CSV table of C-alpha atoms in Angstrom, one decimal:
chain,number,residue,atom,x,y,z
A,26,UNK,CA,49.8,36.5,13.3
A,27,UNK,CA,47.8,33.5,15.1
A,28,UNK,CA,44.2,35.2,14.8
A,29,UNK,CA,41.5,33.4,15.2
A,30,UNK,CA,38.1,34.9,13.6
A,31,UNK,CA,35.6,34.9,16.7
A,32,UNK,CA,32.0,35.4,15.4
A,33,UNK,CA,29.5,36.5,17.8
A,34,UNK,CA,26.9,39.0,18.8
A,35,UNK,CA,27.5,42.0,20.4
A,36,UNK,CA,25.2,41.0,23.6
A,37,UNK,CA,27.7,38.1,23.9
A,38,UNK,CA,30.4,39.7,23.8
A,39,UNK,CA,29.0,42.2,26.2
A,40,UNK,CA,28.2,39.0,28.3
A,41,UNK,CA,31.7,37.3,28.6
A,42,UNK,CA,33.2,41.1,29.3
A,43,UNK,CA,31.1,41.4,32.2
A,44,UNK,CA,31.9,38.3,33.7
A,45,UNK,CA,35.4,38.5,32.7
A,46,UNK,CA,36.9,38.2,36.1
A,47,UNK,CA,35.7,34.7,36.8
A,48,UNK,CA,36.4,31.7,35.1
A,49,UNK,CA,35.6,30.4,32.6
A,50,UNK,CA,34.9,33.7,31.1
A,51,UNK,CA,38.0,35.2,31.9
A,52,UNK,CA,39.6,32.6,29.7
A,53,UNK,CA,37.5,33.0,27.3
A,54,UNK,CA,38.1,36.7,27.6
A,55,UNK,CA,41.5,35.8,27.0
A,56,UNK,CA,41.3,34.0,24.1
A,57,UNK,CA,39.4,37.0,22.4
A,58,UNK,CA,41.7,39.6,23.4
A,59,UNK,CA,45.2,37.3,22.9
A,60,UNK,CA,43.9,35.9,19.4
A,61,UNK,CA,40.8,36.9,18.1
A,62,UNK,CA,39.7,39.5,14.9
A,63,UNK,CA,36.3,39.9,15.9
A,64,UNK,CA,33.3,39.4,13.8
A,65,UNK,CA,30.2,40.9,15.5
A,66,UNK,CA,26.6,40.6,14.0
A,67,UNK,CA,25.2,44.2,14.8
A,68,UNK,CA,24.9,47.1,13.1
A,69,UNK,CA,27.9,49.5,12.9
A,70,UNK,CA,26.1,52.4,14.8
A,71,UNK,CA,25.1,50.0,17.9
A,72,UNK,CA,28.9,49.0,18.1
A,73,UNK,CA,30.4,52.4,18.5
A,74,UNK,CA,27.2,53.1,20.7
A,75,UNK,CA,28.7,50.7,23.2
A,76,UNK,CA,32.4,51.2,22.5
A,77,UNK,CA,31.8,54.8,24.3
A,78,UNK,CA,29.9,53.6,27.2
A,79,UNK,CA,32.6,50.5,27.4
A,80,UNK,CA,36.5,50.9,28.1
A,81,UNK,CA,36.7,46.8,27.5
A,82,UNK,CA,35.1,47.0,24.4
A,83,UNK,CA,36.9,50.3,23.0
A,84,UNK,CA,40.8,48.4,24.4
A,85,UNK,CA,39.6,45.7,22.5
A,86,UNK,CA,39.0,48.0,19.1
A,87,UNK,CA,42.6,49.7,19.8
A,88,UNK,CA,44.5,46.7,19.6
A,89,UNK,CA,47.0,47.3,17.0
A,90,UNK,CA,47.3,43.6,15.1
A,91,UNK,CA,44.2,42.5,15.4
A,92,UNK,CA,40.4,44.0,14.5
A,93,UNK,CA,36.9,44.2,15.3
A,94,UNK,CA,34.3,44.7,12.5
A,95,UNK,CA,30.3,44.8,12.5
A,96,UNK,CA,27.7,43.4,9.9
A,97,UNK,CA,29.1,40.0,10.0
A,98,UNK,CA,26.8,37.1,9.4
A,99,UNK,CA,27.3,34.2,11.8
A,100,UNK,CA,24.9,32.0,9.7
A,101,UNK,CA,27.2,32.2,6.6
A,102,UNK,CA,30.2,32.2,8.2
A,103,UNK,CA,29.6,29.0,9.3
A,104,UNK,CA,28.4,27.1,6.7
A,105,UNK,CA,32.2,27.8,5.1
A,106,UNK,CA,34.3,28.5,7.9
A,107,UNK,CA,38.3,28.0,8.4
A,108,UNK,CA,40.0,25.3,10.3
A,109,UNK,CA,40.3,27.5,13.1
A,110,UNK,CA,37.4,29.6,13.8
A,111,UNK,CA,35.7,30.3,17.0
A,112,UNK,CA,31.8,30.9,17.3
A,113,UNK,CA,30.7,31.8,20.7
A,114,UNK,CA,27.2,31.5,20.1
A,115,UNK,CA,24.2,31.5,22.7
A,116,UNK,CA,20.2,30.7,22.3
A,117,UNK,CA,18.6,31.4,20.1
A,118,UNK,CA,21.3,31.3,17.6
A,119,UNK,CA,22.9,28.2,18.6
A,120,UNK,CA,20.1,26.2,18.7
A,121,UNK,CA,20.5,25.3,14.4
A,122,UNK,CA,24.2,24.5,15.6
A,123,UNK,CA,24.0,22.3,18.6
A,124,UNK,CA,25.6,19.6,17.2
A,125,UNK,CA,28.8,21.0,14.9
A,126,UNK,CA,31.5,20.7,17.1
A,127,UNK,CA,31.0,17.2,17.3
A,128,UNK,CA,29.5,16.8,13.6
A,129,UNK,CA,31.3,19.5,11.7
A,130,UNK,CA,34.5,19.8,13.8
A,131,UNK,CA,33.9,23.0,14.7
A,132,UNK,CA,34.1,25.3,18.2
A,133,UNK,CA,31.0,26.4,18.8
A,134,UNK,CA,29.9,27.4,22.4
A,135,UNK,CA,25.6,26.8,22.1
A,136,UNK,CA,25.4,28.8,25.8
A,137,UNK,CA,26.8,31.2,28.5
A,138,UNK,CA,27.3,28.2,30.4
A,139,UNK,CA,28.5,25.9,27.2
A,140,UNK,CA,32.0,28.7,27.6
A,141,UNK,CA,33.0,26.1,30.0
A,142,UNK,CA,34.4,24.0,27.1
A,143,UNK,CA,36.4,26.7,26.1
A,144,UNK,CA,37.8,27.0,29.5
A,145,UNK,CA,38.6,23.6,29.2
A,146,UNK,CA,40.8,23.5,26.1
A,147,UNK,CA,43.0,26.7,28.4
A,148,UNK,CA,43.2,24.3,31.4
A,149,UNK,CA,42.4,20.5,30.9
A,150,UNK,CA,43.8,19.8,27.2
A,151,UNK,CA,47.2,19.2,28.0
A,152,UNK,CA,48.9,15.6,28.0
A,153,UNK,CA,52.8,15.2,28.2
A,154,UNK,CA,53.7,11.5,27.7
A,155,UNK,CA,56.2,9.4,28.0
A,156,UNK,CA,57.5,6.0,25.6
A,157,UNK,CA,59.5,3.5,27.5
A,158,UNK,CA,60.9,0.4,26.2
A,159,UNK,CA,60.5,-2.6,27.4
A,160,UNK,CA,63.7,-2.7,29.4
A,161,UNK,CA,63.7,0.8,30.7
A,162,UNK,CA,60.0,-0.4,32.2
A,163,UNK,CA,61.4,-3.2,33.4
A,164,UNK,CA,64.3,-1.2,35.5
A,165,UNK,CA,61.3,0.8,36.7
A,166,UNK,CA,59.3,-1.9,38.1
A,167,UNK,CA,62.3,-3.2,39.8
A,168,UNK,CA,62.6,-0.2,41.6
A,169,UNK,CA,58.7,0.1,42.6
A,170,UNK,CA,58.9,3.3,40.5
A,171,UNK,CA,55.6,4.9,38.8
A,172,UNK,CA,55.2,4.7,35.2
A,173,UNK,CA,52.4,5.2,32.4
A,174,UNK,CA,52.3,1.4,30.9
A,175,UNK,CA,52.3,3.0,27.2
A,176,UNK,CA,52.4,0.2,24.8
A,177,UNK,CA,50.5,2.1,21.6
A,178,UNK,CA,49.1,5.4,19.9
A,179,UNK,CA,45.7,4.5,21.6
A,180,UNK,CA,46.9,4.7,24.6
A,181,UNK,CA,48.4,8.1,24.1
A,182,UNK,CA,45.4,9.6,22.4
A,183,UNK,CA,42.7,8.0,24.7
A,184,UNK,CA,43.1,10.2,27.5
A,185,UNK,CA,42.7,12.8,26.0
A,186,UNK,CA,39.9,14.4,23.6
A,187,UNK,CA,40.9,16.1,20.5
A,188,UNK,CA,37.0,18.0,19.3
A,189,UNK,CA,36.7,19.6,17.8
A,190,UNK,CA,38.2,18.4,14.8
A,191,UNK,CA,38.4,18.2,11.0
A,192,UNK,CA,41.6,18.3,9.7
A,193,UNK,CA,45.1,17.3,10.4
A,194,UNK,CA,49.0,17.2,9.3
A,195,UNK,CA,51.3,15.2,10.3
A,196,UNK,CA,55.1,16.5,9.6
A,197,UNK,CA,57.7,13.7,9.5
A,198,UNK,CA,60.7,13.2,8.2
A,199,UNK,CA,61.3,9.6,9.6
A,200,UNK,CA,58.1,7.7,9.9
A,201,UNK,CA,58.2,6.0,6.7
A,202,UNK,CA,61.7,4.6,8.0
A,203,UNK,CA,60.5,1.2,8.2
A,204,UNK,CA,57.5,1.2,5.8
A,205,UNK,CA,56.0,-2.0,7.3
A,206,UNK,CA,55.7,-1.1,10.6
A,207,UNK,CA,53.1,1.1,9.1
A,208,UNK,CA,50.2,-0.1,10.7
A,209,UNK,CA,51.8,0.2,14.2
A,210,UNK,CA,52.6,3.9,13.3
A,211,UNK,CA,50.7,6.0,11.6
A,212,UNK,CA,47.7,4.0,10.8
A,213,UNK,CA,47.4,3.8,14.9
A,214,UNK,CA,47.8,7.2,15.0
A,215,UNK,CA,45.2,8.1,11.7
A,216,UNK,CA,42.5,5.3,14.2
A,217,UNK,CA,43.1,7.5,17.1
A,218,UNK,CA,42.6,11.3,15.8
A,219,UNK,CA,39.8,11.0,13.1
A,220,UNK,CA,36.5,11.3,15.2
A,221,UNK,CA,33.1,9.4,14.5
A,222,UNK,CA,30.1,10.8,12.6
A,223,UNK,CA,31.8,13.7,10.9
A,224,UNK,CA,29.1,15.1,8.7
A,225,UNK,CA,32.2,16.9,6.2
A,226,UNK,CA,35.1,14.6,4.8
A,227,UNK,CA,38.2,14.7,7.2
A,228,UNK,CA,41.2,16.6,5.7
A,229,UNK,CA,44.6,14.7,6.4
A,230,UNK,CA,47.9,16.0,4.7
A,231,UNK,CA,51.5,14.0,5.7
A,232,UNK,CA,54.8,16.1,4.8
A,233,UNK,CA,57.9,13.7,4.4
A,234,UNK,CA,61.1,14.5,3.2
A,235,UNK,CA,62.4,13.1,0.0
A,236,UNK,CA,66.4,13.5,0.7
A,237,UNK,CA,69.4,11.9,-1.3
A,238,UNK,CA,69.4,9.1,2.1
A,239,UNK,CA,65.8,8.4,1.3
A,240,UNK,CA,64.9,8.6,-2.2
A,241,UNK,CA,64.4,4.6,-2.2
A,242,UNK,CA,61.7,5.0,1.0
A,243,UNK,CA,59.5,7.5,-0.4
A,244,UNK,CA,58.7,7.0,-4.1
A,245,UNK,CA,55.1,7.8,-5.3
A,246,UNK,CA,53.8,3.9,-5.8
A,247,UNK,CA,54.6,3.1,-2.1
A,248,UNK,CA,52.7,6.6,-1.2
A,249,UNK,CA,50.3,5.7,-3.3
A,250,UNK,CA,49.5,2.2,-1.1
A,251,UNK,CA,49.7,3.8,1.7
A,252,UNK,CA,46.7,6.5,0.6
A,253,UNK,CA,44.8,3.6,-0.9
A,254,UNK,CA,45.4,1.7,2.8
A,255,UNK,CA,44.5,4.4,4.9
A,256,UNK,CA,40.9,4.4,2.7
A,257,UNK,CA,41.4,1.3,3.8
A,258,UNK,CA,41.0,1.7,7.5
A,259,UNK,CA,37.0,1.7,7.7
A,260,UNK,CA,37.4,4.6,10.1
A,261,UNK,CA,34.0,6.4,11.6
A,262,UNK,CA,34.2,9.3,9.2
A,263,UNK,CA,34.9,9.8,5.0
A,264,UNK,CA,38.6,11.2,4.9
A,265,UNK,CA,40.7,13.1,2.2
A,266,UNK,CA,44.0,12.4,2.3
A,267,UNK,CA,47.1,12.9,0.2
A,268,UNK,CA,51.0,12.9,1.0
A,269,UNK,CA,53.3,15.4,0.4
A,270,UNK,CA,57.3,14.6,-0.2
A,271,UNK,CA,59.8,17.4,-0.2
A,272,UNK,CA,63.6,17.8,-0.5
A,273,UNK,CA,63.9,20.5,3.0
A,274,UNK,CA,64.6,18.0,5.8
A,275,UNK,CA,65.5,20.7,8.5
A,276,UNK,CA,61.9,22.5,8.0
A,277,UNK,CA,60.4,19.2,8.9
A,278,UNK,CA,62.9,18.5,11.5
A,279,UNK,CA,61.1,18.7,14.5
A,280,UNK,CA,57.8,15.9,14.3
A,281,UNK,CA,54.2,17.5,14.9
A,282,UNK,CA,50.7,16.8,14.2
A,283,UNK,CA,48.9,20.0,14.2
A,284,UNK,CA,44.9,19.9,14.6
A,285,UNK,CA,42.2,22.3,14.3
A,286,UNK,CA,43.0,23.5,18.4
A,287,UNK,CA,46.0,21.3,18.8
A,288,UNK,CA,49.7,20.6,18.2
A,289,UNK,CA,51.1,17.0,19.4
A,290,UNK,CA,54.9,16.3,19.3
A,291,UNK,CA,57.0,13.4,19.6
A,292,UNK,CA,61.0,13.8,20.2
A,293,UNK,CA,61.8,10.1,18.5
A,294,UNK,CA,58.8,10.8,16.0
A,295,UNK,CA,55.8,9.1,15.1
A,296,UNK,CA,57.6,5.7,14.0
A,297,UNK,CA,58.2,5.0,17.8
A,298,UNK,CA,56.1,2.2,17.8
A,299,UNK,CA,56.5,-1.4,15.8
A,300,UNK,CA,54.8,-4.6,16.3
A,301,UNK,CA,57.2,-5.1,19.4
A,302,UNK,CA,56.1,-2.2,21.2
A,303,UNK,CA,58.2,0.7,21.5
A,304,UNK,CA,61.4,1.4,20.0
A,305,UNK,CA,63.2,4.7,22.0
A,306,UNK,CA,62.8,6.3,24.8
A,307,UNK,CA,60.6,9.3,23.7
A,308,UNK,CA,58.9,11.9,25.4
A,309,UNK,CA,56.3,14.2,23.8
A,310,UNK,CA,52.8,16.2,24.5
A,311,UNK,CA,49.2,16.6,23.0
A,312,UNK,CA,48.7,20.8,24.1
A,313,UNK,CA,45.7,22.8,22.9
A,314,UNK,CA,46.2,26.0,21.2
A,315,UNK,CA,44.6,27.8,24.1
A,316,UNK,CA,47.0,26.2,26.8
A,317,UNK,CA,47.6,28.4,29.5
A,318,UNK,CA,46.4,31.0,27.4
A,319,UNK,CA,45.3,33.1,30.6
A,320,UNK,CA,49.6,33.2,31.7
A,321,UNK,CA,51.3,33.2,28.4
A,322,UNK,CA,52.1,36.8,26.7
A,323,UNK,CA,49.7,37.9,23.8
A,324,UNK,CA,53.1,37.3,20.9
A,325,UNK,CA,53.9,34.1,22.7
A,326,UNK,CA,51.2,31.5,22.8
A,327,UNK,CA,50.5,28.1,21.9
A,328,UNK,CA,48.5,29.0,19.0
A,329,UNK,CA,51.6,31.0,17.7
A,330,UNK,CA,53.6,28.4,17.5
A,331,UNK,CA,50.8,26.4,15.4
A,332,UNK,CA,50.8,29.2,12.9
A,333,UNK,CA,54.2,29.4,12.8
A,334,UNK,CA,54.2,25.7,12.0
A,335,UNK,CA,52.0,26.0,9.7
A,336,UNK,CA,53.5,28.7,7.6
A,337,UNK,CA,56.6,26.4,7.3
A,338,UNK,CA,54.0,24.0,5.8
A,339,UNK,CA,52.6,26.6,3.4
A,340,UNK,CA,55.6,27.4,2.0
A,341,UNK,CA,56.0,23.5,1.0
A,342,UNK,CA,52.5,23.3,0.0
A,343,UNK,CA,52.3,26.5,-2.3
A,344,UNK,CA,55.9,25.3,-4.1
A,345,UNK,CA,53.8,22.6,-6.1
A,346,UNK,CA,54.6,25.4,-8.9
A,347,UNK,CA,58.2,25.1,-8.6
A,348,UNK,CA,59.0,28.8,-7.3
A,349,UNK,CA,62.4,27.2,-4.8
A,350,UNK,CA,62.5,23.5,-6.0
A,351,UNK,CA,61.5,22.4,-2.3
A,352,UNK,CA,58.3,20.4,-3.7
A,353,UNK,CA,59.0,17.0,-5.2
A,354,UNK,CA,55.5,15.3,-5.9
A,355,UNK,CA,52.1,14.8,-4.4
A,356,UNK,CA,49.7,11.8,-4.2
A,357,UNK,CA,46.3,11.3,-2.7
A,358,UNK,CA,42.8,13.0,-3.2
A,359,UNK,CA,42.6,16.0,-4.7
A,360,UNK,CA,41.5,18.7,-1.9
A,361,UNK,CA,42.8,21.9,0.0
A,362,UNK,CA,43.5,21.0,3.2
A,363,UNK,CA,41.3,23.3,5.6
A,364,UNK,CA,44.4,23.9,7.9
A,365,UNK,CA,46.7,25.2,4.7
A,366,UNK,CA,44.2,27.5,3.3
């Protein structure tokens, strides 16, 4: 449960043990130990060599759920790599893949030093906000209290940035609600998370529920205008998108977006917003997968709850052949979302 595939050498690793007690290696060391099946690029008899002479190395081979194995091939891995993999790479190696976090979505360290980045998703990539109407600001001011001034999705996202990224969901019961307020909502939202210059096509799935109290709101010809506008958008990257409707409401109670290396929530949802500005008084967060990574027990993480998440989705996703009836129809481009696979 939440492994990541780390792919690396064996000098590397070796590296980021050795330095281990410092940051940001020691949260990068943490991330390996906490959530990583390791793929090394060395020979199998060079591995136990150093598993001997190395204690780190041989705790992290006896850790019960997750593995180490040699002979892997960092090259191939990533040219067709999953949502979520890690490659810590350093020169000469990383010098072909400089540029794919920010062109393929992808985490790739291109240095010792470049670890820093990793560090930062542990400590720096976490955002709690807060939506306030107009009148709750208003009490605020009155009372020379402090306040965020959020009046949009841009302004929740700008702070903060989300590479690397490729994919998305977004899980919402509700934000089809008031369809055209659309452009306020999640076409704000879909502006603010797809990056600029992606080499690959952007993966975007959206789970709505289909109950008996909606059946009216989400019928495939208004999905099907809402793909077509979000093609629409002109945004800085090709996307794929489709739209998923389903008849369990409580699996999709709870409003996410789940990333590549991040989940965001929003208590009111992602409809919060209309053309008047916000609706509810809402709070929610943007948190890496890594948060606090360093503190938080191995079982327990961030990254946990994204796979957890995710399963939920899967189970929706996969019932497209009708196993439990959950599924109710599917528009959009025809893809495998790189988070779902």
């Amino acid at each position: 449960m939440a492994a990541h595939k780390i792919y690396c050498t064996l000098q590397t690793l070796s590296e980021v043990i050795r330095l281990r007690k410092d940051r940001p290696y020691s949260s990068a060391f943490s991330v390996i130990d906490k959530l990583c099946d390791i793929k090394l690029e060395c020979e199998i008899s060079e591995f136990e060599k150093l598993r001997v002479a190395n204690p780190i190395i041989n705790k992290l081979f006896k850790r019960g759920s997750k593995s180490i194995s040699c002979r892997a091939s960092i090259d191939k891995a990533i040219i067709n790599p999953n949502a979520d993999d890690i490659f810590l790479m350093t020169p000469p190696n990383s010098r072909l893949y400089s540029e794919y976090r920010e062109k393929m979505g992808l985490l790739v360290t291109s240095s010792l030093t470049d670890i820093q980045f990793i560090d930062n998703l542990c400590h720096i990539h976490f955002r709690p906000y807060t939506l306030l109407p107009e009148k709750q600001k208003q009490r605020l001011r009155a009372h020379e209290e402090d306040f965020e001034d959020i009046t949009s999705w841009k302004e929740v996202f700008d702070p903060i940035k989300l590479v690397p990224i490729n994919s998305a969901i977004i899980i919402d019961n509700y934000i089809f609600n008031e369809f055209e307020q659309r452009d306020a909502t999640l076409y704000s939202i879909i502006r603010s998370i797809v990056p600029n210059g992606l080499k690959i096509p952007f993966h975007l799935t959206i789970f709505v529920n289909r109950g008996s109290d909606n059946v009216h709101k989400i019928t495939k010809k208004k999905m099907e205008q809402v793909v077509d506008e979000i093609h629409g958008l002109n945004l800085g990257s090709e996307i794929k998108v489709s739209i998923i409707a389903h008849t369990i409401k409580d699996t999709t109670h709870d409003r996410n977006i789940l990333t590549n290396y991040h989940i965001i929530s929003s208590g009111k949802g992602f409809g919060n917003f209309g053309h008047n500005g916000v609706k509810d008084i809402a709070q929610g967060s943007i948190t890496s997968t890594f948060h606090n990574i360093n503190f938080l027990p191995s079982s327990a993480t961030i990254k946990h709850q994204h796979s957890i998440i995710l399963d939920w989705m899967r189970d929706i996703y996969i019932d497209k052949k009708g196993m439990n009836s959950i599924y109710a129809f599917e528009v959009g481009d025809k893809f495998d979302n790189r988070l779902l696979c």
